[in-house]
Coordinates of C-alpha atoms and ligand atoms in Angstrom, one line a residue:
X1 CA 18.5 6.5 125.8
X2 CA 17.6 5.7 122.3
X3 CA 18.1 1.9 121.4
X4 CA 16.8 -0.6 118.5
X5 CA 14.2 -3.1 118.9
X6 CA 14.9 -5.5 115.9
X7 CA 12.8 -8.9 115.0
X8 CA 11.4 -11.1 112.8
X9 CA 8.3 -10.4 111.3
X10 CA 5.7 -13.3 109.6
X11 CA 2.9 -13.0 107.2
X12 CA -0.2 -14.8 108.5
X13 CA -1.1 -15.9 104.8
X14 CA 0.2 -16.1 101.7
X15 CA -2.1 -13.1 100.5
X16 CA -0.2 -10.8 103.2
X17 CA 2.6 -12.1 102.1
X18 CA 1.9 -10.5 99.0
X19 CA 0.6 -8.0 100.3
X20 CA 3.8 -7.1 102.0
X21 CA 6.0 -7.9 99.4
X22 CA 4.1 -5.7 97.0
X23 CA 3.9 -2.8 99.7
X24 CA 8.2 -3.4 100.1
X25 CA 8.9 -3.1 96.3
X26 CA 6.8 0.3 96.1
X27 CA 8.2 1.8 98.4
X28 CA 11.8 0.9 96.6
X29 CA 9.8 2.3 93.8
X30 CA 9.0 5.5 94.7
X31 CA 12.9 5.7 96.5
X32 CA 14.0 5.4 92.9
X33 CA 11.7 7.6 91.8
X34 CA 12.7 10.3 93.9
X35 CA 16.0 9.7 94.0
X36 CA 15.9 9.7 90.4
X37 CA 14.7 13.4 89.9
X38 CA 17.2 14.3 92.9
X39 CA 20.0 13.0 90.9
X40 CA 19.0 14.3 87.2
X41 CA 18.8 18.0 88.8
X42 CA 21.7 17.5 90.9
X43 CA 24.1 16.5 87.7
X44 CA 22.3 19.5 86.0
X45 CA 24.2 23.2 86.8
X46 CA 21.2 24.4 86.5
X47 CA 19.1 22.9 88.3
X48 CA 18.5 22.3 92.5
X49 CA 18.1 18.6 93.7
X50 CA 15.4 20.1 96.4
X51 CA 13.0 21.1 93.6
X52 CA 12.1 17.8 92.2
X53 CA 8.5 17.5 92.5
X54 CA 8.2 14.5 95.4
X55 CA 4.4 16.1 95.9
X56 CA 3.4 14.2 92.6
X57 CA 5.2 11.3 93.1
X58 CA 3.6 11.5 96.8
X59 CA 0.5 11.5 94.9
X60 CA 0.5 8.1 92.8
X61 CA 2.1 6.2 95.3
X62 CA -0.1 7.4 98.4
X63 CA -2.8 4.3 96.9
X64 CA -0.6 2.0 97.2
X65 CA 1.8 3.0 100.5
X66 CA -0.9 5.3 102.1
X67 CA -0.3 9.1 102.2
X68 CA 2.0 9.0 105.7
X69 CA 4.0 5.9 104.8
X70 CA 4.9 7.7 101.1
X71 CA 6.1 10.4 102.7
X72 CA 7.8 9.0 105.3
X73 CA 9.8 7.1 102.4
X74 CA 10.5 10.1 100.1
X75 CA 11.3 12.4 103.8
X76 CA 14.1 9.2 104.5
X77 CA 15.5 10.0 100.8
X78 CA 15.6 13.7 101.3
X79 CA 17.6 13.0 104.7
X80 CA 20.3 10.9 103.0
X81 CA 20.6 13.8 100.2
X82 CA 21.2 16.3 103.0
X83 CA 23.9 13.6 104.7
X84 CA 25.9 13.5 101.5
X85 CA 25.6 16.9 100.8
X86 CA 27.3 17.4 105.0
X87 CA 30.0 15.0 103.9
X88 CA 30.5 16.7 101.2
X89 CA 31.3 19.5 102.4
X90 CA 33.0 18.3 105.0
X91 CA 35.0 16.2 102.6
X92 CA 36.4 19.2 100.8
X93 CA 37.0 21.2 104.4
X94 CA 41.2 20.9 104.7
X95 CA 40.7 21.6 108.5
X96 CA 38.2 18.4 109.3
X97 CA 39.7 14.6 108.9
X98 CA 36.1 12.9 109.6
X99 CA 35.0 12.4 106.3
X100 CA 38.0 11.0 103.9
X101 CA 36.1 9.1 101.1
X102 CA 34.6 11.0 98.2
X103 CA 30.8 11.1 99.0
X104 CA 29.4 9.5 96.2
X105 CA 24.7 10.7 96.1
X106 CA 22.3 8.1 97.4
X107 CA 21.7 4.8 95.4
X108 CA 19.2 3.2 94.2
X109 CA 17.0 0.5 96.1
X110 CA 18.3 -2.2 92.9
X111 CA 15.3 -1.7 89.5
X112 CA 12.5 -3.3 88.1
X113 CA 14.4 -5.9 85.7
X114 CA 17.0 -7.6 88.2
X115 CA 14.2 -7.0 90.9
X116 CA 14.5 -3.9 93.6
X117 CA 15.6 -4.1 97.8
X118 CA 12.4 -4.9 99.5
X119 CA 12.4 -2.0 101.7
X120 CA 10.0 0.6 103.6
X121 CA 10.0 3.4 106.6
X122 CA 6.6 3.7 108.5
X123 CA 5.9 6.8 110.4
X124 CA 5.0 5.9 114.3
X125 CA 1.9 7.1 113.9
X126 CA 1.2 4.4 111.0
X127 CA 2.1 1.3 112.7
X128 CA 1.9 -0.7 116.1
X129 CA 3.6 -3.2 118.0
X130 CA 1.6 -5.5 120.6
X131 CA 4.6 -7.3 122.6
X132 CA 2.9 -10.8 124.5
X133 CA 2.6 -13.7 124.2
X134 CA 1.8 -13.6 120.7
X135 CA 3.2 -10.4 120.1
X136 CA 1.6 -8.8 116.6
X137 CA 3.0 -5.9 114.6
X138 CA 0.2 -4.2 112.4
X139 CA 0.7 -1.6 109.4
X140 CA -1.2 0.5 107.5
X141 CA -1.7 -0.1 104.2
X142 CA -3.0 2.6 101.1
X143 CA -6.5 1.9 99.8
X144 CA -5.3 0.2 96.3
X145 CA -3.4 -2.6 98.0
X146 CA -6.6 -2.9 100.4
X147 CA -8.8 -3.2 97.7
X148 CA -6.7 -5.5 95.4
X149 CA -6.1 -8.2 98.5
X150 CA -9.8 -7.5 99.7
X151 CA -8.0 -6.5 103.0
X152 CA -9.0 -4.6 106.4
X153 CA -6.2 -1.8 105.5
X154 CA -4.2 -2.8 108.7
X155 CA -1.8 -5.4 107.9
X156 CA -0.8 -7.9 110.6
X157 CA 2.1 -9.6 110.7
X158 CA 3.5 -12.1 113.8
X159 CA 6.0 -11.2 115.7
X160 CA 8.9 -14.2 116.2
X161 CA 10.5 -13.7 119.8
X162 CA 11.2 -11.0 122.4
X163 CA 11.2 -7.6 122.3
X164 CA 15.4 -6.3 123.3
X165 CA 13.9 -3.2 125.2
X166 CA 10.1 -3.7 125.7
X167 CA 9.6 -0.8 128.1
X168 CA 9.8 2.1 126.6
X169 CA 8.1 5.5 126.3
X170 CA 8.1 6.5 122.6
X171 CA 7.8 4.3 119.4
X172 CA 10.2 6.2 116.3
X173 CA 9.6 5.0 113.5
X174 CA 10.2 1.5 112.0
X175 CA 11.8 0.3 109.6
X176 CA 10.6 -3.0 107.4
X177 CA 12.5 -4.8 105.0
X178 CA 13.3 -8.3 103.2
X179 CA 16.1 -10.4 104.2
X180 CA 17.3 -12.0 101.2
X181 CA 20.6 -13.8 102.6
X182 CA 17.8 -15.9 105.0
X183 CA 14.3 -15.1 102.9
X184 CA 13.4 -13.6 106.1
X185 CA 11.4 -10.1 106.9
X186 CA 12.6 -8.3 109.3
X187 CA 11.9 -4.9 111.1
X188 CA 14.0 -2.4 113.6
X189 CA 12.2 0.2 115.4
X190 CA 14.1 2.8 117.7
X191 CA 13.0 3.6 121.0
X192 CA 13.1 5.5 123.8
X193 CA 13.8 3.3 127.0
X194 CA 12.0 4.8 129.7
X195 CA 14.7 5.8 132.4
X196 CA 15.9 8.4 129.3
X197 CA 16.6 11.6 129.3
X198 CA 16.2 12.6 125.6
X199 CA 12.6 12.8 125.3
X200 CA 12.9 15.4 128.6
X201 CA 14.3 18.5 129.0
X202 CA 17.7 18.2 130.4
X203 CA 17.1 20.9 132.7
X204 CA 14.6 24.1 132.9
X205 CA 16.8 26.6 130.8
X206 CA 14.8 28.9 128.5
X207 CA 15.5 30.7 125.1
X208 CA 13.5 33.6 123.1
X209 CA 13.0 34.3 119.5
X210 CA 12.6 37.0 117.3
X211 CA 11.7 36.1 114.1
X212 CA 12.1 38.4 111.1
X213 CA 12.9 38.5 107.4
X214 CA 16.2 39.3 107.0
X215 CA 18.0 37.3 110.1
X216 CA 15.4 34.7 110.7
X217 CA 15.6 34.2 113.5
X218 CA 17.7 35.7 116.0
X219 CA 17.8 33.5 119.8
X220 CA 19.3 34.3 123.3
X221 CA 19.3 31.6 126.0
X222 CA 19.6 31.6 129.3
X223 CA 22.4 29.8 129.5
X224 CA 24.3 32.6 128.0
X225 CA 24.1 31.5 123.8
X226 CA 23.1 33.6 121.0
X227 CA 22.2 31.8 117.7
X228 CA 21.7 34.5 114.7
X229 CA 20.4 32.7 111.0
X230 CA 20.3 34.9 108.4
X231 CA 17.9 35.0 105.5
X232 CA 19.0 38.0 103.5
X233 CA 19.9 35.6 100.6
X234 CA 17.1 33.6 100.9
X235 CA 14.8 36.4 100.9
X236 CA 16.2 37.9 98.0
X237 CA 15.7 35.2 96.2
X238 CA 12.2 34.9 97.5
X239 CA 11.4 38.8 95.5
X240 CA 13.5 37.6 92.7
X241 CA 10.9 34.4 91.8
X242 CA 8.0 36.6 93.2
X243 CA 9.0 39.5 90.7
X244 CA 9.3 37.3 87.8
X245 CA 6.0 35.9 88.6
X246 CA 4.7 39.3 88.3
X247 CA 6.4 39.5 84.9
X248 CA 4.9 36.7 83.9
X249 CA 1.4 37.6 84.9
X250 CA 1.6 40.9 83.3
X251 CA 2.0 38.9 80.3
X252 CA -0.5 36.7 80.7
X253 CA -3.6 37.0 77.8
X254 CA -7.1 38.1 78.7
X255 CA -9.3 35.9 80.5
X256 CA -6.2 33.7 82.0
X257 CA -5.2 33.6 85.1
X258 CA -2.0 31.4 85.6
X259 CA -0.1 29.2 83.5
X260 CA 2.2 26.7 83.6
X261 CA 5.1 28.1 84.1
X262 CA 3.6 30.5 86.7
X263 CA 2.7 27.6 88.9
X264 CA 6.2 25.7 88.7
X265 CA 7.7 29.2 90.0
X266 CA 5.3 29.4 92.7
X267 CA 5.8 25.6 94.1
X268 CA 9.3 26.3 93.6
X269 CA 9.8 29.0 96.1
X270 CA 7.2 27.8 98.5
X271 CA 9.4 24.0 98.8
X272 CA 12.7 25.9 98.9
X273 CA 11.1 27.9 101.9
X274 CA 9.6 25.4 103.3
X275 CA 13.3 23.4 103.0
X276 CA 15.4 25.9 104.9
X277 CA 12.5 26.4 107.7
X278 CA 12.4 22.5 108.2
X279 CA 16.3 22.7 108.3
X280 CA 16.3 25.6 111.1
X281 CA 13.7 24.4 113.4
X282 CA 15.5 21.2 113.4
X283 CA 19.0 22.8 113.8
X284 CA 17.9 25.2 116.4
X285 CA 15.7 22.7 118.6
X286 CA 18.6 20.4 118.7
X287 CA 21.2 22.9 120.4
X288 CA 18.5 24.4 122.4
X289 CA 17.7 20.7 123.8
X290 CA 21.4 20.8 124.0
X291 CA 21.8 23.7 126.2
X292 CA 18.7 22.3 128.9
X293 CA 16.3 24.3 127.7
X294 CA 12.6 23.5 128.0
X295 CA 10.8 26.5 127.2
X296 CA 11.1 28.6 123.9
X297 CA 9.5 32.1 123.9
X298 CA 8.6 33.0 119.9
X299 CA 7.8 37.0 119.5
X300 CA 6.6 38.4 116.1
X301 CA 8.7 39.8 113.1
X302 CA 9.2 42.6 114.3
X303 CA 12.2 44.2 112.0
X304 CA 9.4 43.8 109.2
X305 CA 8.0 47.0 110.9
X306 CA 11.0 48.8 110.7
X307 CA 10.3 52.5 108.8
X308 CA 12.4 51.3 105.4
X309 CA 9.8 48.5 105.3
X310 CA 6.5 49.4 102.8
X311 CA 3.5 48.2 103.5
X312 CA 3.7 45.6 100.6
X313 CA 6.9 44.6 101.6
X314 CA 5.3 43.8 104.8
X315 CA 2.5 41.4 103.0
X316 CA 5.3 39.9 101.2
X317 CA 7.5 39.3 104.2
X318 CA 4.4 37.8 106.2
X319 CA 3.5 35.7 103.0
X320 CA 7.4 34.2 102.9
X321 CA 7.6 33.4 106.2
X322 CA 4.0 31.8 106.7
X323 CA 4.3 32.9 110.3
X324 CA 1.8 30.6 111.7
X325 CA 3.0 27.9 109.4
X326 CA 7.0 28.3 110.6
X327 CA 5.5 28.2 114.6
X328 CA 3.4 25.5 114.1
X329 CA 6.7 23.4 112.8
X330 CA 8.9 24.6 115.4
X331 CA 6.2 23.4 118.2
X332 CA 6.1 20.0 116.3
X333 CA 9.6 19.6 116.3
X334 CA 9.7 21.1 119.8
X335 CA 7.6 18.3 121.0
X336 CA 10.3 15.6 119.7
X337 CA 12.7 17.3 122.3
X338 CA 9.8 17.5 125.2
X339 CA 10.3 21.9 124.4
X340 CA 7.1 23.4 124.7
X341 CA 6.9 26.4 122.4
X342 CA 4.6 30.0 123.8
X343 CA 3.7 32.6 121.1
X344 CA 4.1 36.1 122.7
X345 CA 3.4 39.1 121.0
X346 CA 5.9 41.4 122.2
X347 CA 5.3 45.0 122.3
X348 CA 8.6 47.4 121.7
X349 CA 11.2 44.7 122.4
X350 CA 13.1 45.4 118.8
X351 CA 13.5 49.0 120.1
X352 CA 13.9 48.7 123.7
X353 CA 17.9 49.9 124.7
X354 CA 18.8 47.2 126.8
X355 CA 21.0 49.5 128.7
X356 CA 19.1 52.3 129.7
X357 CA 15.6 50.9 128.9
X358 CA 14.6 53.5 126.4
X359 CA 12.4 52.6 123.5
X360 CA 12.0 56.1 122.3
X361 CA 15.1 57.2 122.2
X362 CA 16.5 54.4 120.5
X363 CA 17.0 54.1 116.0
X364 CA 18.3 51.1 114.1
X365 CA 20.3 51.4 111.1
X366 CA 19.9 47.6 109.3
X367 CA 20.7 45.6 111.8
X368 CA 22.4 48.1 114.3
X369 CA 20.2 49.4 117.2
X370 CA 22.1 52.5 118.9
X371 CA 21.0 54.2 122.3
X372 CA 22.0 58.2 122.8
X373 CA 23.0 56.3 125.9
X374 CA 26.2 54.8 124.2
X375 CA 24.9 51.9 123.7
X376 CA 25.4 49.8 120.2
X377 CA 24.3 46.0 119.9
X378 CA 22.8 43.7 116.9
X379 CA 19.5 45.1 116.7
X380 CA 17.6 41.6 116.4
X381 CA 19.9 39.6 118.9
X382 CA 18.7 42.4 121.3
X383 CA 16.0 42.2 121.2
X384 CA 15.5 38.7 121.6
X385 CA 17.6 39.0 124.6
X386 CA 14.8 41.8 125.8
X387 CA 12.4 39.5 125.1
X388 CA 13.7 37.0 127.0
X389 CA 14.9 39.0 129.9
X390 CA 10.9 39.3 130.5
X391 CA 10.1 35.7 130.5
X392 CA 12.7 34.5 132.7
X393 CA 13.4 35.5 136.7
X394 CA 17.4 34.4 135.7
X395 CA 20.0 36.6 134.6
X396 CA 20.3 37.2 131.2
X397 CA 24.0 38.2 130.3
X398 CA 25.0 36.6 127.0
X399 CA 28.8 37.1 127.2
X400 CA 30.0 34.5 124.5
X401 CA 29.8 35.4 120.8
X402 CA 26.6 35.1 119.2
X403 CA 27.2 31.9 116.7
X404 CA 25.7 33.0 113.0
X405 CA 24.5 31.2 110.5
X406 CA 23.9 30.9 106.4
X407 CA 21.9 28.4 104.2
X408 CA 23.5 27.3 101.6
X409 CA 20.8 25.5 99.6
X410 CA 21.0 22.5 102.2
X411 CA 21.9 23.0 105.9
X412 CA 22.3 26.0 107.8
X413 CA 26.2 26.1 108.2
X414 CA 28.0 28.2 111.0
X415 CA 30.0 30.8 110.2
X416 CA 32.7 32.6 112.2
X417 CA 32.0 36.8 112.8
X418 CA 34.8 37.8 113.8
X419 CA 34.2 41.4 115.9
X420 CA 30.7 40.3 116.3
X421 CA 29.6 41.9 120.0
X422 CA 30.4 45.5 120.2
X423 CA 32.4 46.3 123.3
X424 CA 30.0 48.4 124.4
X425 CA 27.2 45.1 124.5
X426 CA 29.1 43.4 127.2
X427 CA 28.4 46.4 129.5
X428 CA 26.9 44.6 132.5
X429 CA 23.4 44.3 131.8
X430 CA 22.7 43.2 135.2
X431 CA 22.3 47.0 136.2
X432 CA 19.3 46.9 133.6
X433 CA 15.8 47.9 135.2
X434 CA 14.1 44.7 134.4
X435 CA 10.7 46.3 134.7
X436 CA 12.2 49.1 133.0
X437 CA 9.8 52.2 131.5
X438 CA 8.4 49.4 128.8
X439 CA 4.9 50.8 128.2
X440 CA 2.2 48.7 126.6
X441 CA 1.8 48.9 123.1
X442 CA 0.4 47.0 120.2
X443 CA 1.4 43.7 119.2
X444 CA 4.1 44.1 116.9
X445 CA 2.5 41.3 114.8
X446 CA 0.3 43.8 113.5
Ligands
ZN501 ZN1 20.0 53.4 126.0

């Protein structure tokens, strides 16, 4: 169960009163900030709200806030973006009633004249809370406030009264602010009461990726689901911005290296990745947690070694995707669900016919593996479900239809296949050797 502790904070001077108050209105600051450059590009055709460059605002607030607690604030901004860009969309969907207001974009945390909503998020990691008799509440605070209050760089505050739900597991992250109706500070802090079953698995289910360029990752369960999100678009964006970098450094005079504009492309497509992969691992891990599972199998790109793949394709595709970089996020967002995540290199699962067991036999056409057997399935969702078929004594007989999905420059939105599963793919696979003739190969990861 997930529930609120709220309570009343005190400053144990006036200095950390300052202190706090100062740490409050820069936070606001940097929310304006942020939400500033989000709104300029958003109002501009041209432009994308998830390329404003929150790594240099990051950068002249982290003195003041602390590195974790200014991104924790300008992470908090990027959610509410992504909230009203879902009710946005849901706003102009005929078929769904939730949403009936127009979605206006975030505000802004008031301005520097008429004074600006005291107001900051602190990662759990930043804080703590020590519930007693005199119960304390200490944050972290950047070096520049430190310095300028000749301070520890932990600020303590008192804690007035009794904790709602004191026992608990898991701190999430609190959130401070200024009462002005009762010049009061106050702080909420969600937690995860102890007899919960969020933070665990809800049962011992288990699902396997195949990761890739084109469908990013493709997922069967044990519990029968199939989750396919594709990355064609995204990719091909991805050798649009890294052609015209090429273009630009074939221009480039004698002697230089990079330039400006060179750079700006390069962050931009690296944050626009790193957007969509944040998006999926969250997406994923939360129907995954959904279905029970608690163990995700990850194999290795493996339609990147397809024959109509070049070698420098292959660098490219292994530079987009920052393998190692997309696994280590899944596994941290894995561990907010209690999912532990194994790496597997998988040898010949993207060609082994999950019908007859063949992987020599077998040829894929884009994303259409065929058997001389008769059989015909999505080449990637197969071979996740071959992948998986070896981790797991269950049965593994995904009968639904596989649910797909495409980014559209802010969530990763579902999208109805119709004629999605070949008749042939709901052949019993049951009959399937499970041991089959799979010889051992070389990691697929290269
Ligand atoms: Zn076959």
């Amino acid at each position: 169960m997930k529930r609120t502790n709220t309570f009343t904070v005190r400053p144990l001077s006036d200095d950390g009163e300052q202190l706090l108050r100062d740490l409050l209105d820069a936070s606001a600051a940097l929310w304006n900030e942020v939400n500033y450059q989000r709104l300029m590009r958003y109002n501009d055709e041209d432009e994308d709200v998830w390329d404003a460059d929150t790594g240099q605002l990051e950068g002249r607030y982290k003195g003041a806030l602390g590195a974790s607690t200014a991104q924790q604030v300008i992470w908090t901004n990027t959610e509410a973006w992504r909230g009203f860009f879902q009710n946005k969309q849901k706003y102009h969907d005929e078929s769904n009633t939730s949403v009936t207001d127009h979605p206006e974009p975030p505000g802004f945390r008031g301005n520097e004249d008429k004074g600006r909503q005291l107001k900051t998020v602190i990662r759990n990691t930043s804080y703590t809370v020590e519930w007693g008799e005199r119960s304390r509440l200490e944050i972290l605070v950047g070096s520049e406030l430190k310095d300028r209050y000749n301070h520890t760089g932990r600020l303590r505050l008192e804690i007035a009264g009794d904790p709602n739900w004191p026992d608990y597991e898991k701190q999430g992250r609190l959130d401070l602010w200024y009462d002005e109706t009762d010049s009061t500070f106050r702080a909420s802090q969600p937690v995860t009461v102890s007899d919960d079953a969020q933070a665990t698995p809800l049962a011992d289910e288990t699902a396997a990726l195949d990761i890739g360029a084109n469908n990013l990752v493709a997922c069967t369960t044990t519990t029968d689901e199939q989750y396919l999100y594709e990355g064609r678009e995204l990719f091909q964006r991805f050798r649009d911005k890294t052609r015209e970098i090429a273009r630009l450094q074939s221009k480039l005079e004698e002697g230089c290296y990079s330039s400006k504009r060179i750079r700006r492309l390069y962050r931009k497509r690296t944050r626009r990745r790193d957007h969509a992969q944040e998006a999926l691992c969250r997406d994923l891990l939360e129907r995954l947690y959904t279905e029970g599972v608690d163990t995700v199998y990850i194999g290795g790109l493996t339609d990147v070694l397809d024959t109509h793949w070049s070698i420098e394709a292959n660098a490219k595709t292994h530079n987009f995707w920052a393998f190692k970089q997309f696994t280590e996020r899944l596994a941290c967002t894995a561990e907010e669900y209690g999912i532990s995540v194994e790496v597997r290199s998988e040898a010949w699962t993207s060609q082994e016919c999950p019908q007859c067991g063949s992987t020599d036999r077998t040829t894929r056409q884009q994303d259409t593996l065929t058997c001389p057997c008769g059989f015909e399935g999505h080449a990637d969702l197969t071979a996740s479900e071959t992948f998986l078929r070896r981790h797991t004594e269950k049965a593994v007989r995904p009968m639904a239809r596989p649910v797909r999905f495409e980014w559209d420059d802010h969530d990763w939105s579902g999208i109805s296949h119709p004629h999605e599963r070949p008749k042939e793919q709901r052949t019993d696979l049951s009959t399937v050797h499970r041991d089959g003739n799979v010889a051992s190969g070389e990691s697929s990861t290269g």
